Amino acid sequence: MFMEQLSNGIALGSIYALTAIGFTMVYGIIRLINFAHGDIYMIGAFLTLTGITLLNMHLVMAFLFGMAGAALFGILIAKLAYSPIFKAPRINIFLSAIGTAIFLENFAMLIWGPETQAFPDVIQNNVYTFLGFRASTLQLVILGTTILLVTVLTYVVQYTKIGRAMRCTSQDMDAARLMGINTNRVVYITFALGSSLGAAAGALVGMYYKAVFPMMGFVPGLKAFIAAVIGGIGSIPGAMLGGIIMGVSESLGAAYISSGYRDAIAFIILIAIILIKPSGLLGKAVKEKV
Amino acid sequence: MVNLFIVIKNLTIYTLILFLSIKLLSKGFDYTAKKLSRANKHTKAAALFISAIAIFAWPFLFADYPYILRTSIIVLLYIVLALSLNFVLGFAGQLSMGHAAFYAVGAYTTALLTVNLKVSFWLAFAASAVIAGLFGLLLGIPTLRLKGDYLAITTIGFGEILRLVLINWTSFTRGPAGIPGIPSPKLFGLTINSNTGYFYLILALAVFTVFISYRLLNSRLGRGLIAVRDDEIAAEAMGINSTYLKILAFVLGAVIAGMAGSFFSTFVHYVNPDNFNYMESVVILTMVVLGGVGSIPGVILGAAVLSILPEALRDIATYRYAIYGILLVMMMIIRPQGMIGKSSFKGGVRHENTKSKKNHKSLWRAVGS
Amino acid sequence: MRILKAKKITKAFGGLLAVNNVDFHIDSGEIVSLIGPNGAGKTTFFNVITGIHEATSGEVQFLGKKLKKSKPFEITKLGIGRTFQNIRLFASMTVLENIMSGQYCRTHTDLFGAIFATPKAKLEEKKIREKALELLDFLELTDKKDELAVSLPYGYQRRVEIARALATEPKLLLLDEPAAGMNTSEKLDMTKLIRKISEKGYTTLVIEHDMKLVMGISNRIVVLDYGNKIAEGSPEEIQKNPKVISAYLGKGGAQ
Ligand SMILES: Nc1ncnc2c1ncn2[C@@H]1O[C@H](COP(=O)(O)OP(=O)(O)OP(=O)(O)O)[C@@H](O)[C@H]1O
Ligand SMILES: [Mg+2]
């Protein structure tokens, strides 16, 4: 039972991690909690599903289609909802993000309908046991995909030109611009990358639970935010760590405490972290200069 | 795919209509505000007097139209709710997104007390206010350390936890089935069960809320709150205890929302956890933002418009929340101060001041500049 | 009488010693200026005194009381009023309201009094208004009282900030670069204003870069450089002090 819950938690945790990385990247660059990120995750799941059922794509193709579509959504959101008010107080941008989130949820409802849609069985699911560990094919696929995507992302951020530009911009946007970095482009690319990772997470969840529905992104979005906060918002390894911690504690909590309160566990962790160490496990404290 | 095109076409049309109405209405409101701030005392008093009479006579004017009367009751209920959020968001500047939780606490307190313990409504009403206030205190404490978006997400968390408790603690709350059979209030031996009776009940609560909003705003405490909202560091440097005031705003907002919840449960005679979900908090928030954060007439207008709109837009009910989303984004882009901004009755031209520039230093200034 | 005494104040931001081991005092009725090149730690010193930053080490005594761990609002209530280098007026308030808000810590109306407008609350509100109008008159701002404070030109905003600080009824007034960004004639007005405030009996500590203003008003000048106090004395002494001259000239002069 414990081992089963643990592998369940790790699978769930890798999904949170993928979503949290998107959150954290956007926050790192523009200090905005992209509230609509959870809904990008949902859009990604729906697009992947549409790719499989309506467009008869191969699973991998559909997956990439979902990621690309979500990236496009991410860019559009940044362009339409955030960039016009970038000089406004933070609270305004955040409200705009909330508006975007509500819009996306209901947009999905209008297009794909409010009902939960079944995700077809695309992967044959077997259960493997290894040194007491029990894991299903799906769980291994989720873990594998996560590791692959995070490796690609780390490579992009650490070793490519655009990755360097991103790291510069996140430290000091004004300075980065003075150094000749096209910060606009960096911002949009960050949105695109973050959104596509979120979409991958959404599609994986759709496969895992075999269900896709318009509100599916709301709670995971909040949880991914919490995962990002646990690890220290703005830090990519922190988001990974936070995601895994969240997934495992949620699975174990649901199994041993109460499954009805499984979503509450995340919020209790959040409140505890924020009260005890607001900068997160791997984050640095920032204070306003007077 | 056909569906996709229809949806996009409709959304485009609604967005355009929304855009034009916001532009036009804002012009109208600015003009009226200017006129009003210039109008003399007598004109103002006369206008106020006439509207007061109209509101009091309302149930008699529409006695034969129960639909209109019921909608009016809902409008007043949301005015109370939006004003209660305004204490927190508008006065203290704290973005609370779990406001429906206090509303729920009030509603459930009244439901449980009147149904299980047969307590009189009035006693239950007072208890709802007090218990919701205690929850406000509980939620106010984390705000000491949190700001803006962090606070928003934490308050969403509180709201969700409360909703999960309502769903899961079935022995106490009957879970998702909810609590039916909440009795009507009795006053001097008469049972208030007509729409007219409920109208006056919620009207009294609304008048009370508007009254304390104004009294508070124009007092020492109100100025302290606004100072905290505008600039917490400067407020502290002026000897203002921001911690105390923020908690005060949370408690006050919670108390009023609890009262609204109490009214709701006796009016509908039935509560269940779905009445108080996240979307309910968002609706209340949208009302405040649409009308004008911190502006009492604005919030009243915002609540009225957004509670009448869904009735008027019955035919496109499925588009309702999508339109709310667009509305929020669009308001932030074209009129962030709301329809009737909080400073629209004050003199002088707005400049960008040095402080606000500095505070946004960390933002994405590249875009659009 | 010694109003404020600061002993061995140090404030570090990470590895940076913004204020390093500074001793400071000010007596009742004095005008003292705190000068030094950009980044010398002057504002940080203000922030330590007013409780916005906690000193890394050292202690501040105000009217014989230690300020260790006091919150900014408590310190203001004890009697230290201040202005900010980058003006921080309340953006949604008129000039009058801004100044009235300064009276918060000298008044007592509670929620009950506010909502039911008790006679006591009404009387207090009247007093707050009178006091604010008096200050407006003193700072020659009366005709601007109903305008949004942030809509005024820069020079006026500085005056509103001073009025707001005076409304807290301080025993010690801290002004952070009150003449920054002003032209020569406005600077002259500011010099006169600071004198006028001092004549009213307020003890004043001023941070300022304009040497003419500093030399014209100060009883005593304290010079900071890289967080260290490098000199202290009368305007004449400071003008001749070689350390001060090299600190400024070394940076190309701050005048
Ligand atoms: N909150 C803070 N966090 C980190 N470093 C800070 C902070 N506040 C000030 N500093 C640093 O401390 C040093 C002193 O700054 P301070 O603002 O006190 O200088 P100042 O003498 O007021 O200069 P100016 O004349 O430019 O106003 C500077 O190097 C500044 O960058
Ligand atoms: Mg300074």
Short mmCIF file of C-alpha atoms in Angstrom, two decimals, chain B residues 85-344:
data_model
loop_
_atom_site.label_atom_id
_atom_site.label_comp_id
_atom_site.label_asym_id
_atom_site.label_seq_id
_atom_site.Cartn_x
_atom_site.Cartn_y
_atom_site.Cartn_z
CA LEU B 85 -15.40 42.78 0.05
CA ASN B 86 -14.76 46.45 -0.53
CA PHE B 87 -13.75 46.88 3.11
CA VAL B 88 -10.92 44.45 2.50
CA LEU B 89 -10.01 45.14 -1.11
CA GLY B 90 -11.14 48.72 -1.50
CA PHE B 91 -10.23 50.20 1.86
CA ALA B 92 -7.33 48.09 3.08
CA GLY B 93 -6.07 47.14 -0.38
CA GLN B 94 -5.86 43.43 0.38
CA LEU B 95 -6.74 41.11 -2.49
CA SER B 96 -8.91 38.52 -0.77
CA MET B 97 -10.25 35.87 -3.11
CA GLY B 98 -11.97 33.62 -0.64
CA HIS B 99 -14.70 36.01 0.27
CA ALA B 100 -17.42 33.47 -0.40
CA ALA B 101 -16.07 31.57 2.61
CA PHE B 102 -17.40 34.20 5.01
CA TYR B 103 -20.66 34.24 3.14
CA ALA B 104 -20.77 30.46 3.58
CA VAL B 105 -19.96 30.64 7.27
CA GLY B 106 -22.85 33.05 7.80
CA ALA B 107 -25.25 30.96 5.75
CA TYR B 108 -24.33 27.68 7.42
CA THR B 109 -24.40 29.17 10.90
CA THR B 110 -27.94 30.37 10.38
CA ALA B 111 -28.97 27.14 8.69
CA LEU B 112 -27.58 24.91 11.43
CA LEU B 113 -28.87 27.02 14.29
CA THR B 114 -32.39 27.50 12.96
CA VAL B 115 -32.86 23.96 11.61
CA ASN B 116 -31.13 21.87 14.25
CA LEU B 117 -31.52 23.96 17.37
CA LYS B 118 -34.67 25.85 16.39
CA VAL B 119 -33.03 29.11 17.39
CA SER B 120 -34.86 32.26 16.27
CA PHE B 121 -33.59 33.80 13.05
CA TRP B 122 -32.50 37.02 14.72
CA LEU B 123 -30.32 35.24 17.20
CA ALA B 124 -28.90 33.10 14.41
CA PHE B 125 -28.27 36.25 12.38
CA ALA B 126 -26.22 37.75 15.19
CA ALA B 127 -24.36 34.48 15.67
CA SER B 128 -23.61 34.33 11.93
CA ALA B 129 -22.09 37.80 12.07
CA VAL B 130 -19.95 36.94 15.07
CA ILE B 131 -18.73 33.58 13.79
CA ALA B 132 -17.97 34.95 10.34
CA GLY B 133 -16.07 37.74 12.09
CA LEU B 134 -14.00 35.16 13.96
CA PHE B 135 -13.16 33.51 10.66
CA GLY B 136 -12.18 36.93 9.34
CA LEU B 137 -9.79 37.28 12.25
CA LEU B 138 -8.34 33.86 11.49
CA LEU B 139 -7.80 34.80 7.86
CA GLY B 140 -6.63 38.30 8.69
CA ILE B 141 -3.60 37.01 10.55
CA PRO B 142 -1.70 35.59 7.56
CA THR B 143 -2.23 38.88 5.75
CA LEU B 144 0.28 40.40 8.09
CA ARG B 145 2.97 38.68 6.09
CA LEU B 146 1.44 38.40 2.67
CA LYS B 147 0.77 40.82 -0.11
CA GLY B 148 -1.03 40.93 -3.42
CA ASP B 149 -0.94 37.72 -5.39
CA TYR B 150 0.43 35.57 -2.58
CA LEU B 151 -2.39 36.69 -0.33
CA ALA B 152 -4.89 36.05 -3.11
CA ILE B 153 -3.79 32.47 -3.52
CA THR B 154 -3.70 31.84 0.22
CA THR B 155 -7.24 33.17 0.57
CA ILE B 156 -8.37 30.94 -2.29
CA GLY B 157 -6.83 28.13 -0.27
CA PHE B 158 -8.82 29.07 2.81
CA GLY B 159 -12.00 29.22 0.76
CA GLU B 160 -11.34 25.80 -0.74
CA ILE B 161 -10.50 24.25 2.61
CA LEU B 162 -13.73 25.55 4.05
CA ARG B 163 -15.69 24.19 1.10
CA LEU B 164 -14.03 20.81 1.49
CA VAL B 165 -14.97 20.80 5.16
CA LEU B 166 -18.57 21.59 4.26
CA ILE B 167 -18.58 18.72 1.78
CA ASN B 168 -16.78 16.14 3.89
CA TRP B 169 -18.03 16.74 7.40
CA THR B 170 -21.33 15.12 6.58
CA SER B 171 -22.41 14.43 10.15
CA PHE B 172 -22.42 18.15 10.80
CA THR B 173 -23.25 19.81 7.48
CA ARG B 174 -25.00 16.97 5.63
CA GLY B 175 -22.27 17.28 3.00
CA PRO B 176 -23.15 17.92 -0.65
CA ALA B 177 -26.83 17.30 0.06
CA GLY B 178 -26.99 20.61 1.85
CA ILE B 179 -29.43 21.78 4.50
CA PRO B 180 -33.04 22.26 3.45
CA GLY B 181 -35.98 23.65 5.39
CA ILE B 182 -34.44 26.83 6.77
CA PRO B 183 -37.36 28.76 8.28
CA SER B 184 -38.42 32.32 7.51
CA PRO B 185 -37.76 34.99 10.11
CA LYS B 186 -40.52 36.11 12.44
CA LEU B 187 -40.99 39.69 13.50
CA PHE B 188 -43.54 40.69 16.19
CA GLY B 189 -45.36 37.43 15.67
CA LEU B 190 -45.51 37.91 11.89
CA THR B 191 -43.64 35.59 9.60
CA ILE B 192 -41.64 37.33 6.89
CA ASN B 193 -42.16 35.08 3.92
CA SER B 194 -43.26 37.38 1.12
CA ASN B 195 -40.85 38.91 -1.35
CA THR B 196 -41.87 42.31 0.00
CA GLY B 197 -40.81 41.31 3.49
CA TYR B 198 -37.48 39.97 2.29
CA PHE B 199 -36.97 43.07 0.19
CA TYR B 200 -37.18 45.34 3.22
CA LEU B 201 -35.01 43.02 5.26
CA ILE B 202 -32.15 43.04 2.75
CA LEU B 203 -32.74 46.73 2.06
CA ALA B 204 -32.17 47.44 5.74
CA LEU B 205 -28.94 45.45 5.64
CA ALA B 206 -27.82 47.22 2.47
CA VAL B 207 -28.55 50.66 3.91
CA PHE B 208 -26.69 49.71 7.06
CA THR B 209 -23.69 48.55 5.03
CA VAL B 210 -23.61 51.68 2.88
CA PHE B 211 -23.94 53.78 6.03
CA ILE B 212 -21.01 52.21 7.84
CA SER B 213 -18.93 52.25 4.66
CA TYR B 214 -19.30 56.01 4.43
CA ARG B 215 -18.89 56.66 8.12
CA LEU B 216 -15.77 54.54 8.25
CA LEU B 217 -14.28 56.04 5.10
CA ASN B 218 -14.61 59.57 6.41
CA SER B 219 -13.17 58.84 9.81
CA ARG B 220 -9.74 58.60 11.31
CA LEU B 221 -9.75 54.83 10.81
CA GLY B 222 -10.84 55.18 7.20
CA ARG B 223 -8.02 57.57 6.44
CA GLY B 224 -5.65 55.14 8.13
CA LEU B 225 -6.94 52.29 5.96
CA ILE B 226 -6.60 54.27 2.75
CA ALA B 227 -3.11 55.27 3.79
CA VAL B 228 -2.20 51.61 4.24
CA ARG B 229 -3.70 50.79 0.87
CA ASP B 230 -1.89 53.60 -0.93
CA ASP B 231 1.52 53.08 0.65
CA GLU B 232 2.05 50.86 3.62
CA ILE B 233 5.56 52.03 4.38
CA ALA B 234 4.57 55.68 4.38
CA ALA B 235 1.51 54.85 6.46
CA GLU B 236 3.63 53.19 9.12
CA ALA B 237 5.97 56.15 9.08
CA MET B 238 2.95 58.36 9.81
CA GLY B 239 2.24 56.40 12.97
CA ILE B 240 -0.46 54.20 11.47
CA ASN B 241 -0.64 50.65 12.78
CA SER B 242 -1.18 48.85 9.50
CA THR B 243 -1.45 45.41 11.06
CA TYR B 244 -4.35 46.41 13.26
CA LEU B 245 -6.18 48.15 10.44
CA LYS B 246 -5.81 45.28 8.00
CA ILE B 247 -7.23 42.86 10.52
CA LEU B 248 -10.01 45.31 11.30
CA ALA B 249 -10.92 45.45 7.61
CA PHE B 250 -10.91 41.67 7.32
CA VAL B 251 -13.11 41.23 10.34
CA LEU B 252 -15.54 43.93 9.28
CA GLY B 253 -15.79 42.53 5.75
CA ALA B 254 -16.32 39.04 7.14
CA VAL B 255 -19.02 40.18 9.57
CA ILE B 256 -21.01 41.86 6.82
CA ALA B 257 -20.55 38.91 4.44
CA GLY B 258 -21.71 36.63 7.26
CA MET B 259 -24.85 38.72 7.65
CA ALA B 260 -25.46 38.47 3.91
CA GLY B 261 -25.04 34.70 4.17
CA SER B 262 -27.53 34.55 7.00
CA PHE B 263 -30.04 36.44 4.89
CA PHE B 264 -29.38 34.20 1.91
CA SER B 265 -30.10 31.03 3.84
CA THR B 266 -33.41 32.27 5.18
CA PHE B 267 -34.40 33.71 1.81
CA VAL B 268 -33.68 30.56 -0.21
CA HIS B 269 -34.49 28.16 2.69
CA TYR B 270 -31.71 25.87 1.51
CA VAL B 271 -27.92 25.93 1.50
CA ASN B 272 -25.32 23.62 0.01
CA PRO B 273 -21.55 23.88 -0.52
CA ASP B 274 -21.94 24.68 -4.21
CA ASN B 275 -23.48 28.05 -3.40
CA PHE B 276 -20.15 29.19 -2.04
CA ASN B 277 -17.53 27.98 -4.46
CA TYR B 278 -14.61 29.83 -5.96
CA MET B 279 -16.71 31.29 -8.79
CA GLU B 280 -18.90 33.01 -6.22
CA SER B 281 -15.83 34.77 -4.82
CA VAL B 282 -14.82 35.70 -8.34
CA VAL B 283 -18.25 37.14 -9.10
CA ILE B 284 -18.11 39.33 -6.00
CA LEU B 285 -14.60 40.40 -6.89
CA THR B 286 -15.61 41.25 -10.46
CA MET B 287 -18.41 43.44 -9.14
CA VAL B 288 -15.98 45.45 -7.03
CA VAL B 289 -13.46 45.77 -9.84
CA LEU B 290 -16.06 46.70 -12.44
CA GLY B 291 -17.63 49.35 -10.26
CA GLY B 292 -14.42 50.79 -8.90
CA VAL B 293 -12.24 49.38 -6.14
CA GLY B 294 -12.68 51.52 -3.04
CA SER B 295 -15.50 53.63 -4.47
CA ILE B 296 -18.79 53.09 -2.65
CA PRO B 297 -21.13 54.28 -5.43
CA GLY B 298 -18.96 52.38 -7.89
CA VAL B 299 -19.23 49.11 -5.99
CA ILE B 300 -22.99 49.51 -5.69
CA LEU B 301 -23.23 50.08 -9.42
CA GLY B 302 -20.93 47.16 -10.19
CA ALA B 303 -22.98 44.81 -8.02
CA ALA B 304 -26.23 45.99 -9.57
CA VAL B 305 -25.00 45.67 -13.15
CA LEU B 306 -23.48 42.23 -12.70
CA SER B 307 -26.49 40.82 -10.90
CA ILE B 308 -28.96 42.16 -13.47
CA LEU B 309 -26.81 41.29 -16.49
CA PRO B 310 -27.16 37.50 -16.19
CA GLU B 311 -30.94 37.93 -16.02
CA ALA B 312 -30.89 40.12 -19.09
CA LEU B 313 -28.53 37.78 -20.91
CA ARG B 314 -30.55 34.62 -20.31
CA ASP B 315 -30.25 33.67 -23.98
CA ILE B 316 -26.51 33.54 -23.87
CA ALA B 317 -26.24 32.19 -20.34
CA THR B 318 -23.50 29.76 -21.35
CA TYR B 319 -21.32 32.69 -22.28
CA ARG B 320 -21.78 34.42 -18.95
CA TYR B 321 -18.52 33.53 -17.24
CA ALA B 322 -16.48 33.78 -20.41
CA ILE B 323 -17.79 37.33 -20.69
CA TYR B 324 -16.89 37.97 -17.04
CA GLY B 325 -13.35 36.90 -17.78
CA ILE B 326 -13.07 39.20 -20.77
CA LEU B 327 -14.67 41.95 -18.74
CA LEU B 328 -12.03 41.68 -16.00
CA VAL B 329 -9.16 41.77 -18.48
CA MET B 330 -10.68 44.60 -20.43
CA MET B 331 -11.40 46.69 -17.37
CA MET B 332 -7.80 46.35 -16.30
CA ILE B 333 -6.64 47.47 -19.72
CA ILE B 334 -9.01 50.31 -20.48
CA ARG B 335 -10.38 51.46 -17.15
CA PRO B 336 -8.55 50.02 -14.16
CA GLN B 337 -10.12 52.48 -11.73
CA GLY B 338 -13.58 51.04 -12.47
CA MET B 339 -16.73 52.67 -13.81
CA ILE B 340 -16.85 55.20 -10.96
CA GLY B 341 -13.29 55.52 -9.74
CA LYS B 342 -12.62 56.25 -6.10
CA SER B 343 -11.07 59.61 -6.84
CA SER B 344 -13.53 60.75 -9.49
#
